[in-house]
N, CA, C and O atoms as a MOPAC input file, in Angstrom:
PM7 MOZYME 1SCF
protein

 N     -0.80400 1    12.74500 1   -20.33900 1
 C     -0.99800 1    11.22000 1   -20.24900 1
 C     -2.75500 1    11.31000 1   -19.75300 1
 O     -3.03300 1    12.50700 1   -19.68000 1
 N     -3.71600 1    10.63200 1   -19.48000 1
 C     -4.37600 1    10.70300 1   -19.57100 1
 C     -5.02800 1     9.92300 1   -18.06100 1
 O     -4.18400 1     9.21900 1   -17.50600 1
 N     -6.16300 1     9.96700 1   -17.48800 1
 C     -5.73600 1     9.49500 1   -15.82700 1
 C     -6.55700 1     7.96800 1   -16.26200 1
 O     -6.21500 1     7.08700 1   -15.47200 1
 N     -7.15700 1     7.66300 1   -16.90800 1
 C     -7.68100 1     6.28200 1   -17.88800 1
 C     -6.69600 1     5.32200 1   -17.47700 1
 O     -6.78400 1     4.40400 1   -16.66200 1
 N     -5.27200 1     5.89500 1   -18.54900 1
 C     -4.07100 1     4.68400 1   -18.35100 1
 C     -3.65500 1     5.01700 1   -17.79100 1
 O     -2.80100 1     4.14100 1   -17.65200 1
 N     -3.35700 1     5.90100 1   -16.97000 1
 C     -2.21700 1     6.13600 1   -15.51200 1
 C     -3.49400 1     4.75600 1   -14.40000 1
 O     -3.08200 1     4.38500 1   -13.30100 1
 N     -4.34600 1     4.43100 1   -14.72200 1
 C     -4.74900 1     4.04700 1   -13.85100 1
 C     -5.11100 1     2.88800 1   -14.64500 1
 O     -4.50500 1     1.99700 1   -14.05000 1
 N     -5.35400 1     2.66600 1   -15.03600 1
 C     -5.18900 1     1.16500 1   -16.09300 1
 C     -3.91600 1     0.54100 1   -16.16000 1
 O     -3.73100 1    -0.44700 1   -16.87000 1
 N     -2.67600 1     1.25700 1   -15.19200 1
 C     -1.62200 1     0.96800 1   -15.20200 1
 C     -2.29500 1     0.20800 1   -14.48300 1
 O     -3.02700 1    -0.76300 1   -14.67600 1
 N     -1.87200 1     0.90800 1   -13.43600 1
 C     -2.25100 1     0.63900 1   -11.92600 1
 C     -2.59000 1    -0.08300 1   -11.34100 1
 O     -2.34400 1    -0.16000 1   -10.13700 1
 N     -3.54200 1    -1.17600 1   -12.23400 1
 C     -4.16800 1    -2.02200 1   -11.52200 1
 C     -4.06400 1    -3.02800 1   -12.84700 1
 O     -4.47400 1    -3.34300 1   -13.96400 1
 N     -2.62900 1    -3.38400 1   -11.08900 1
 C     -2.74300 1    -4.89700 1   -11.16800 1
 C     -1.92700 1    -5.51500 1    -9.95100 1
 O     -1.48400 1    -4.92200 1    -8.96800 1
 N     -1.84900 1    -6.82000 1   -10.26400 1
 C     -1.69400 1    -7.71700 1    -9.35800 1
 C     -0.73200 1    -8.14200 1    -8.43700 1
 O     -0.34900 1    -9.30600 1    -8.31600 1
 N     -0.20600 1    -6.82700 1    -7.55400 1
 C      1.47500 1    -6.50100 1    -7.13100 1
 C      1.08700 1    -8.20100 1    -5.78000 1
 O      0.04200 1    -8.78900 1    -5.50100 1
 N      2.45600 1    -8.37800 1    -5.34900 1
 C      2.72000 1    -9.79400 1    -5.33100 1
 C      2.88600 1    -9.46900 1    -3.09800 1
 O      2.69200 1   -10.00200 1    -2.00500 1
 N      3.46900 1    -7.96600 1    -3.91800 1
 C      3.52000 1    -7.49600 1    -1.79600 1
 C      3.31200 1    -5.79400 1    -1.94500 1
 O      3.36200 1    -5.05100 1    -2.92500 1
 N      3.09400 1    -5.58500 1    -0.71500 1
 C      2.54600 1    -4.77600 1    -0.51800 1
 C      3.79400 1    -3.04500 1    -0.61500 1
 O      3.39100 1    -1.90000 1    -0.82100 1
 N      4.78700 1    -3.34200 1    -0.45900 1
 C      5.79500 1    -2.73200 1    -0.30300 1
 C      6.15800 1    -2.31600 1    -1.92500 1
 O      6.83900 1    -1.30200 1    -2.08000 1
 N      5.71500 1    -3.08400 1    -3.14400 1
 C      5.91200 1    -2.83700 1    -4.56100 1
 C      3.88000 1    -2.23900 1    -4.69900 1
 O      3.58500 1    -1.20800 1    -5.30300 1
 N      2.93300 1    -3.03600 1    -4.10100 1
 C      2.29800 1    -1.93400 1    -5.10100 1
 C      2.06000 1    -0.21400 1    -4.30800 1
 O      0.92900 1     0.26100 1    -4.40500 1
 N      2.58500 1     0.18700 1    -3.95000 1
 C      3.89900 1     1.42100 1    -2.57800 1
 C      4.25600 1     1.57500 1    -4.16000 1
 O      3.42800 1     2.18100 1    -4.83900 1
 N      5.21800 1     1.16100 1    -4.68700 1
 C      5.63900 1     1.72700 1    -5.46700 1
 C      5.58500 1     2.05300 1    -6.99400 1
 O      5.92400 1     3.12100 1    -7.50300 1
 N      5.02400 1     0.77800 1    -7.73600 1
 C      3.73700 1     0.47700 1    -8.40800 1
 C      2.70700 1     2.24000 1    -8.63600 1
 O      2.34800 1     2.99300 1    -9.54000 1
 N      2.61200 1     2.08700 1    -6.77500 1
 C      1.31800 1     3.70700 1    -6.91400 1
 C      2.25400 1     5.10200 1    -6.94900 1
 O      2.09600 1     6.17800 1    -7.52700 1
 N      3.43900 1     4.51400 1    -5.94600 1
 C      3.86000 1     5.99500 1    -5.91500 1
 C      4.24500 1     6.85800 1    -7.43000 1
 O      4.58100 1     8.04200 1    -7.39800 1
 N      5.08100 1     5.01200 1    -9.27700 1
 C      5.36300 1     5.80000 1    -9.56300 1
 C      4.15400 1     6.10600 1   -11.40700 1
 O      4.28500 1     6.46800 1   -12.57600 1
 N      2.74200 1     5.45900 1   -10.08900 1
 C      1.62500 1     6.31600 1   -11.18200 1
 C      1.59600 1     7.47000 1   -11.21100 1
 O      1.62800 1     8.10900 1   -12.26300 1
 N      1.52100 1     8.03900 1    -9.93400 1
 C      1.40700 1     9.99300 1    -8.97200 1
 C      2.67400 1    10.95200 1   -10.26200 1
 O      2.53800 1    12.06400 1   -10.77300 1
 N      3.66900 1    10.05900 1   -10.39500 1
 C      4.20800 1    10.79800 1   -10.87800 1
 C      4.54500 1    10.93000 1   -12.76400 1
 O      4.85700 1    11.67600 1   -13.69300 1
 N      4.27100 1     9.89000 1   -12.45100 1
 C      3.24600 1     8.97100 1   -15.09600 1
 C      2.48000 1    10.52400 1   -14.58500 1
 O      2.97400 1    11.58400 1   -14.96800 1
 N      0.92700 1    10.49700 1   -13.46700 1
 C      0.10900 1    10.66500 1   -14.10500 1
 C      0.58500 1    12.95700 1   -14.00600 1
 O      0.37600 1    13.81200 1   -14.86700 1
 N      1.49700 1    13.16500 1   -11.98100 1
 C      1.40600 1    14.79600 1   -12.16400 1
 C      2.65300 1    15.04000 1   -13.77600 1
 O      2.37200 1    16.11700 1   -14.30100 1
 N      3.70300 1    14.38800 1   -14.45900 1
 C      4.89900 1    14.03700 1   -14.98400 1
 C      3.42800 1    14.85300 1   -16.69300 1
 O      3.86800 1    15.22400 1   -17.78100 1
 N      2.03600 1    14.87400 1   -16.36200 1
 C      1.29300 1    14.28500 1   -18.58900 1
 C      0.75300 1    15.88000 1   -17.86300 1
 O      0.31600 1    16.67100 1   -18.69800 1
 N      0.76900 1    16.46800 1   -16.08600 1
 C     -0.32700 1    17.57600 1   -16.54700 1
 C     -0.10800 1    18.40900 1   -17.14600 1
 O      1.06400 1    18.77800 1   -17.08000 1
 N     -1.19500 1    19.34300 1   -18.22500 1
 C     -0.27100 1    20.39100 1   -18.89600 1
 C     -0.47900 1    21.22800 1   -17.45400 1
 O     -1.15100 1    21.15100 1   -16.42500 1
 N      0.97400 1    22.43200 1   -18.32600 1
 C      2.60900 1    23.55500 1   -17.56800 1
 C      0.75100 1    24.09800 1   -17.00300 1
 O      0.53600 1    24.08800 1   -15.79100 1
 N     -0.64700 1    24.60800 1   -18.16200 1
 C     -1.17900 1    25.90000 1   -17.87100 1
 C     -2.30200 1    25.69400 1   -16.61500 1
 O     -2.89200 1    26.63500 1   -16.08300 1
 N     -2.49500 1    24.08700 1   -16.20900 1
 C     -3.21000 1    22.90000 1   -15.20500 1
 C     -3.08200 1    23.63400 1   -14.32400 1
 O     -2.12700 1    24.30300 1   -13.92800 1
 N     -5.01800 1    23.39300 1   -13.69200 1
 C     -5.14300 1    24.06200 1   -12.31900 1
 C     -4.87900 1    22.58100 1   -11.17600 1
 O     -5.94100 1    22.06800 1   -10.82300 1
 N     -3.87500 1    22.05700 1   -10.73900 1
 C     -3.42900 1    21.32400 1    -9.58600 1
 C     -4.84800 1    20.83100 1    -9.02700 1
 O     -5.24200 1    19.66500 1    -9.07700 1
 N     -5.48700 1    21.82100 1    -8.53500 1
 C     -6.41700 1    20.96200 1    -8.14500 1
 C     -7.33900 1    20.53500 1    -8.01500 1
 O     -7.98400 1    19.95100 1    -7.14400 1
 N     -7.44600 1    20.91900 1    -9.19100 1
 C     -8.49900 1    21.26700 1    -9.83800 1
 C     -7.74100 1    19.19900 1   -10.86700 1
 O     -8.20000 1    18.10100 1   -10.55600 1
 N     -7.25500 1    19.29800 1   -11.33700 1
 C     -6.51100 1    18.25600 1   -11.50300 1
 C     -6.57700 1    16.84400 1   -11.07600 1
 O     -6.93100 1    15.79300 1   -11.61000 1
 N     -6.14700 1    17.16500 1   -10.01700 1
 C     -5.71200 1    16.29300 1    -8.54100 1
 C     -7.29000 1    15.66700 1    -8.03100 1
 O     -7.30300 1    14.46900 1    -7.75000 1
 N     -8.83900 1    16.57800 1    -7.88400 1
 C     -9.81100 1    16.46000 1    -7.39300 1
 C     -9.97200 1    15.55300 1    -8.05600 1
 O    -10.09200 1    14.56400 1    -7.33300 1
 N    -10.09100 1    15.17500 1    -9.64700 1
 C    -10.58700 1    14.68600 1   -11.14200 1
 C     -9.96600 1    13.85600 1   -10.92600 1
 O    -10.58000 1    12.79100 1   -10.86600 1
 N     -8.45700 1    13.78600 1   -10.68500 1
 C     -8.13200 1    12.08200 1   -10.88100 1
 C     -9.06700 1    11.67900 1    -9.74200 1
 O    -10.13700 1    11.14700 1   -10.03600 1
 N     -8.59100 1    11.99200 1    -7.87100 1
 C     -8.96000 1    11.48300 1    -7.29000 1
 C     -9.98600 1    10.32000 1    -7.40000 1
 O    -10.02600 1     9.19600 1    -6.89800 1
 N    -10.95000 1    11.13100 1    -8.39700 1
 C    -12.85100 1    11.34500 1    -8.36200 1
 C    -12.80000 1     9.62600 1    -9.43700 1
 O    -13.39700 1     8.55200 1    -9.36800 1
 N    -11.68900 1    10.24600 1   -10.37800 1
 C    -11.55600 1     8.83900 1   -10.93100 1
 C    -10.96600 1     7.43800 1   -10.64000 1
 O    -11.20900 1     6.41300 1   -11.27700 1
 N     -9.98900 1     7.59200 1    -9.35800 1
 C     -9.60800 1     6.25900 1    -8.92600 1
 C    -10.39400 1     5.41200 1    -7.82800 1
 O    -10.65500 1     4.21100 1    -7.77400 1
 N    -10.64200 1     6.34900 1    -7.07600 1
 C    -11.52900 1     6.17300 1    -5.63400 1
 C    -12.68800 1     5.35200 1    -6.06800 1
 O    -13.49600 1     5.34800 1    -5.13900 1
 N    -13.19800 1     4.53600 1    -7.24500 1
 C    -13.97200 1     3.64300 1    -7.71100 1
 C    -12.89200 1     2.86100 1    -7.11800 1
 O    -13.43800 1     2.18900 1    -6.24300 1
 N    -11.88300 1     2.64900 1    -7.13400 1
 C    -10.67400 1     1.27900 1    -8.06600 1
 C    -10.56000 1     0.59200 1    -6.22800 1
 O    -10.63900 1    -0.59700 1    -5.92000 1
 N    -10.35300 1     1.81500 1    -5.24100 1
 C     -9.52400 1     2.45300 1    -4.28400 1
 C     -9.26000 1     0.38000 1    -3.39100 1
 O     -8.29900 1    -0.38800 1    -3.45400 1
 N    -10.65900 1     0.24100 1    -2.68500 1
 C    -10.88000 1    -0.98100 1    -2.50100 1
 C    -10.14700 1    -2.44200 1    -2.94100 1
 O     -9.84100 1    -3.30700 1    -2.12000 1
 N     -9.88200 1    -2.56700 1    -4.71400 1
 C     -9.49000 1    -3.57300 1    -5.18700 1
 C     -8.28500 1    -3.80400 1    -5.38100 1
 O     -7.72100 1    -4.89900 1    -5.35900 1
 N     -7.61000 1    -2.22100 1    -5.68700 1
 C     -6.73100 1    -2.69400 1    -5.99300 1
 C     -5.34200 1    -1.49100 1    -5.43700 1
 O     -5.18300 1    -0.27800 1    -5.57600 1
 N     -4.45500 1    -2.71100 1    -4.70900 1
 C     -3.37300 1    -1.21300 1    -3.83600 1
 C     -2.98400 1    -0.70600 1    -4.37100 1
 O     -2.84100 1     0.47900 1    -4.06900 1
 N     -2.61900 1    -1.09400 1    -5.30900 1
 C     -1.87200 1     0.55100 1    -5.99600 1
 C     -2.46500 1     1.60500 1    -6.25100 1
 O     -1.85500 1     2.66300 1    -6.40400 1
 N     -3.96600 1     1.48200 1    -6.35400 1
 C     -4.66000 1     2.83800 1    -7.30200 1
 C     -4.69600 1     3.62000 1    -5.20900 1
 O     -4.59100 1     4.75900 1    -4.75400 1
 N     -4.91000 1     2.13500 1    -4.52200 1
 C     -4.65900 1     3.29000 1    -3.49200 1
 C     -4.26400 1     4.08600 1    -2.59900 1
 O     -4.82300 1     4.84700 1    -1.80900 1
 N     -2.25900 1     3.54800 1    -3.04700 1
 C     -1.29600 1     4.29800 1    -2.90900 1
 C     -1.63200 1     5.49500 1    -3.72000 1
 O     -1.38500 1     6.39200 1    -2.91500 1
 N     -2.01500 1     6.03900 1    -4.73900 1
 C     -2.34300 1     6.77300 1    -5.49500 1
 C     -2.98100 1     7.93600 1    -5.46000 1
 O     -2.99100 1     9.04000 1    -6.00500 1
 N     -3.89500 1     6.86500 1    -4.03800 1
 C     -5.72000 1     8.20600 1    -4.36700 1
 C     -5.25700 1     9.08400 1    -3.09100 1
 O     -5.79200 1    10.14600 1    -2.77400 1
 N     -3.72400 1     8.22100 1    -2.12200 1
 C     -3.40800 1     8.92000 1    -0.92000 1
 C     -2.50400 1     9.91200 1    -1.14800 1
 O     -2.29500 1    10.96400 1    -0.54500 1
 N     -1.89900 1     9.32600 1    -2.29800 1
 C     -0.86800 1    10.34100 1    -2.05500 1
 C     -1.92200 1    11.36100 1    -2.89500 1
 O     -2.58200 1    11.80500 1    -1.95600 1
 N     -2.38800 1    11.90100 1    -3.94200 1
 C     -3.75800 1    12.90800 1    -4.07900 1
 C     -4.30000 1    13.39000 1    -2.88600 1
 O     -4.04300 1    14.56000 1    -2.60400 1
 N     -4.92600 1    12.80300 1    -2.20200 1
 C     -5.03800 1    13.59600 1    -1.17300 1
 C     -4.16500 1    14.23300 1     0.08700 1
 O     -4.42400 1    15.25400 1     0.72400 1
 N     -3.28000 1    13.50300 1     0.21900 1
 C     -2.60300 1    13.83100 1     0.81500 1
 C     -1.49600 1    15.22400 1     0.64200 1
 O     -0.94000 1    15.89200 1     1.51300 1
 N     -1.44000 1    15.35600 1    -1.33300 1
 C     -1.68200 1    16.54400 1    -1.80200 1
 C     -2.89400 1    17.53600 1    -1.96000 1
 O     -3.33000 1    17.46700 1    -0.81100 1
 N     -3.22100 1    17.87900 1    -2.21500 1
 C     -4.25300 1    18.25600 1    -1.52700 1
 C     -4.30000 1    18.60600 1     0.02700 1
 O     -5.30100 1    19.30000 1    -0.15000 1
 N     -4.05300 1    18.73700 1     1.56600 1
 C     -3.16300 1    18.94100 1     2.61900 1
 C     -2.91400 1    20.14100 1     2.91100 1
 O     -1.88900 1    20.77200 1     2.65600 1
 N     -4.36600 1    20.67300 1     3.75200 1
 C     -3.06700 1    21.91100 1     4.81700 1
 C     -3.43600 1    21.74700 1     5.60100 1
 O     -4.48400 1    21.33700 1     6.10100 1
 N     -1.47700 1    22.46800 1     6.11000 1
 C     -0.92200 1    22.41600 1     4.89400 1
 C     -0.15000 1    22.05700 1     4.40200 1
 O      0.18000 1    20.94000 1     4.80300 1
 N      0.61700 1    22.57100 1     3.36000 1
 C      1.64200 1    21.75900 1     2.81800 1
 C      2.54500 1    20.56000 1     3.40800 1
 O      2.95600 1    20.57500 1     4.56800 1
 N      2.71900 1    19.89000 1     2.82000 1
 C      4.24400 1    19.15400 1     3.02200 1
 C      4.37600 1    18.36300 1     1.77700 1
 O      3.57100 1    18.29500 1     0.84900 1
 N      5.78000 1    17.64200 1     1.93700 1
 C      6.93400 1    16.93400 1     1.38400 1
 C      5.93300 1    15.56400 1     0.91300 1
 O      5.13400 1    15.24900 1     1.79600 1
 N      5.88200 1    14.83500 1    -0.17600 1
 C      5.31900 1    14.08000 1    -0.45400 1
 C      6.46500 1    13.15400 1     0.19100 1
 O      7.57000 1    13.69400 1     0.23600 1
 N      6.35200 1    11.47800 1     0.84000 1
 C      7.14700 1    10.78100 1     0.12000 1
 C      7.14400 1     9.79300 1    -1.07600 1
 O      6.47000 1     8.79200 1    -1.32000 1
 N      8.25200 1    10.50800 1    -1.80600 1
 C      8.60900 1     9.51900 1    -3.46900 1
 C      9.73900 1     9.62400 1    -3.83200 1
 O     10.63100 1    10.40100 1    -4.17400 1
 N      9.27500 1     7.97000 1    -3.55400 1
 C     11.06800 1     6.62000 1    -4.71200 1
 C     11.02800 1     6.49200 1    -5.92500 1
 O     10.03000 1     6.10500 1    -6.53200 1
 N     11.87200 1     6.73200 1    -6.32800 1
 C     12.38900 1     5.55900 1    -7.32200 1
 C     12.14700 1     3.72300 1    -6.39300 1
 O     12.62800 1     3.38200 1    -5.31300 1
 N     11.48500 1     3.11600 1    -7.09300 1
 C     11.90100 1     1.56400 1    -7.31300 1
 C     13.60700 1     1.88700 1    -7.61800 1
 O     14.35400 1     2.53000 1    -8.35600 1
 N     13.59500 1     0.46000 1    -5.89900 1
 C     14.94700 1     0.16000 1    -6.30400 1
 C     15.13300 1    -0.91500 1    -7.93400 1
 O     14.25900 1    -1.64500 1    -8.40100 1
 N     16.41900 1    -0.70000 1    -8.45300 1
 C     16.64800 1    -1.09800 1    -8.93600 1
 C     17.13300 1    -3.15000 1    -9.23100 1
 O     18.23900 1    -3.68100 1    -9.13300 1
 N     15.83500 1    -3.75300 1    -9.57400 1
 C     16.25800 1    -5.46000 1    -9.04500 1
 C     15.71500 1    -6.77100 1   -10.46700 1
 O     15.46200 1    -6.87300 1   -11.66800 1
 N     15.78300 1    -7.31100 1    -9.54500 1
 C     15.91200 1    -8.14600 1   -11.54600 1
 C     14.11300 1    -8.61500 1   -10.24400 1
 O     14.11000 1    -8.75100 1    -9.02100 1
 N     12.89900 1    -8.72400 1   -11.24500 1
 C     11.18600 1    -8.67000 1   -10.96000 1
 C     10.63100 1    -9.91700 1   -11.62300 1
 O      9.43900 1    -9.74100 1   -11.87600 1
 N     11.13800 1   -11.31700 1   -12.05800 1
 C     10.68000 1   -11.80300 1   -13.20400 1
 C     11.11800 1   -11.80300 1   -15.01900 1
 O     11.42000 1   -12.62900 1   -15.88100 1
 N     11.00800 1   -10.97500 1   -14.95000 1
 C     11.14800 1   -10.42100 1   -16.14400 1
 C      9.77900 1   -10.70400 1   -16.49600 1
 O      8.87200 1   -10.48400 1   -15.69300 1
 N      9.44900 1   -11.45900 1   -18.32700 1
 C      8.13700 1   -11.77600 1   -19.00200 1
 C      7.67900 1   -12.74800 1   -18.55900 1
 O      6.51400 1   -12.42200 1   -18.78600 1
 N      7.53000 1   -14.29900 1   -17.81900 1
 C      6.58300 1   -14.66300 1   -17.40900 1
 C      5.83800 1   -14.46300 1   -16.15800 1
 O      4.77500 1   -14.90200 1   -15.71800 1
 N      7.43600 1   -13.03500 1   -15.39900 1
 C      5.72600 1   -13.46100 1   -13.94200 1
 C      4.86900 1   -12.01800 1   -14.84000 1
 O      3.64200 1   -12.03500 1   -14.74700 1
 N      5.30800 1   -11.20100 1   -15.41200 1
 C      4.24300 1    -9.80700 1   -16.30800 1
 C      2.72800 1   -10.94800 1   -16.80400 1
 O      1.51800 1   -10.76600 1   -16.66500 1
 N      3.54500 1   -12.14200 1   -17.42300 1
 C      2.43500 1   -12.86400 1   -18.11200 1
 C      0.91100 1   -13.31700 1   -16.83500 1
 O     -0.31300 1   -13.18700 1   -16.80700 1
 N      2.39500 1   -14.07200 1   -15.66200 1
 C      1.82000 1   -14.01800 1   -14.96300 1
 C      0.75900 1   -13.55400 1   -13.97400 1
 O      0.07600 1   -14.26300 1   -13.23400 1
 N      0.74800 1   -11.93900 1   -14.13100 1
 C      0.04100 1   -10.86400 1   -13.06100 1
 C     -0.53500 1   -10.92900 1   -14.13100 1
 O     -0.94900 1   -12.06500 1   -13.90000 1
 N     -0.94200 1   -10.71400 1   -15.12700 1
 C     -2.38800 1   -10.91000 1   -15.68600 1
 C     -3.53300 1   -11.67500 1   -15.50600 1
 O     -4.52000 1   -11.48500 1   -16.21700 1

């Protein structure tokens, strides 16, 4: 999966900071899962950060994505705080249309 597609999916208008965090974490996991097996993580993460950084101030989910990328490159390495969102109703199709 390309970084452009991930960034497009991250550029939504979440209603709460918690939802922005969830979306940013999901975007990071999606981006990470789409990396080729032989890819250099440091190179890919740096390129992804440079592509996402211009949107960091306007999109909270992108800011979370950038924070995760930056934390993953820090030395010494530390586990990232990643989790899947808790299942719940979020408004369905009507809410998705309103968020655009």
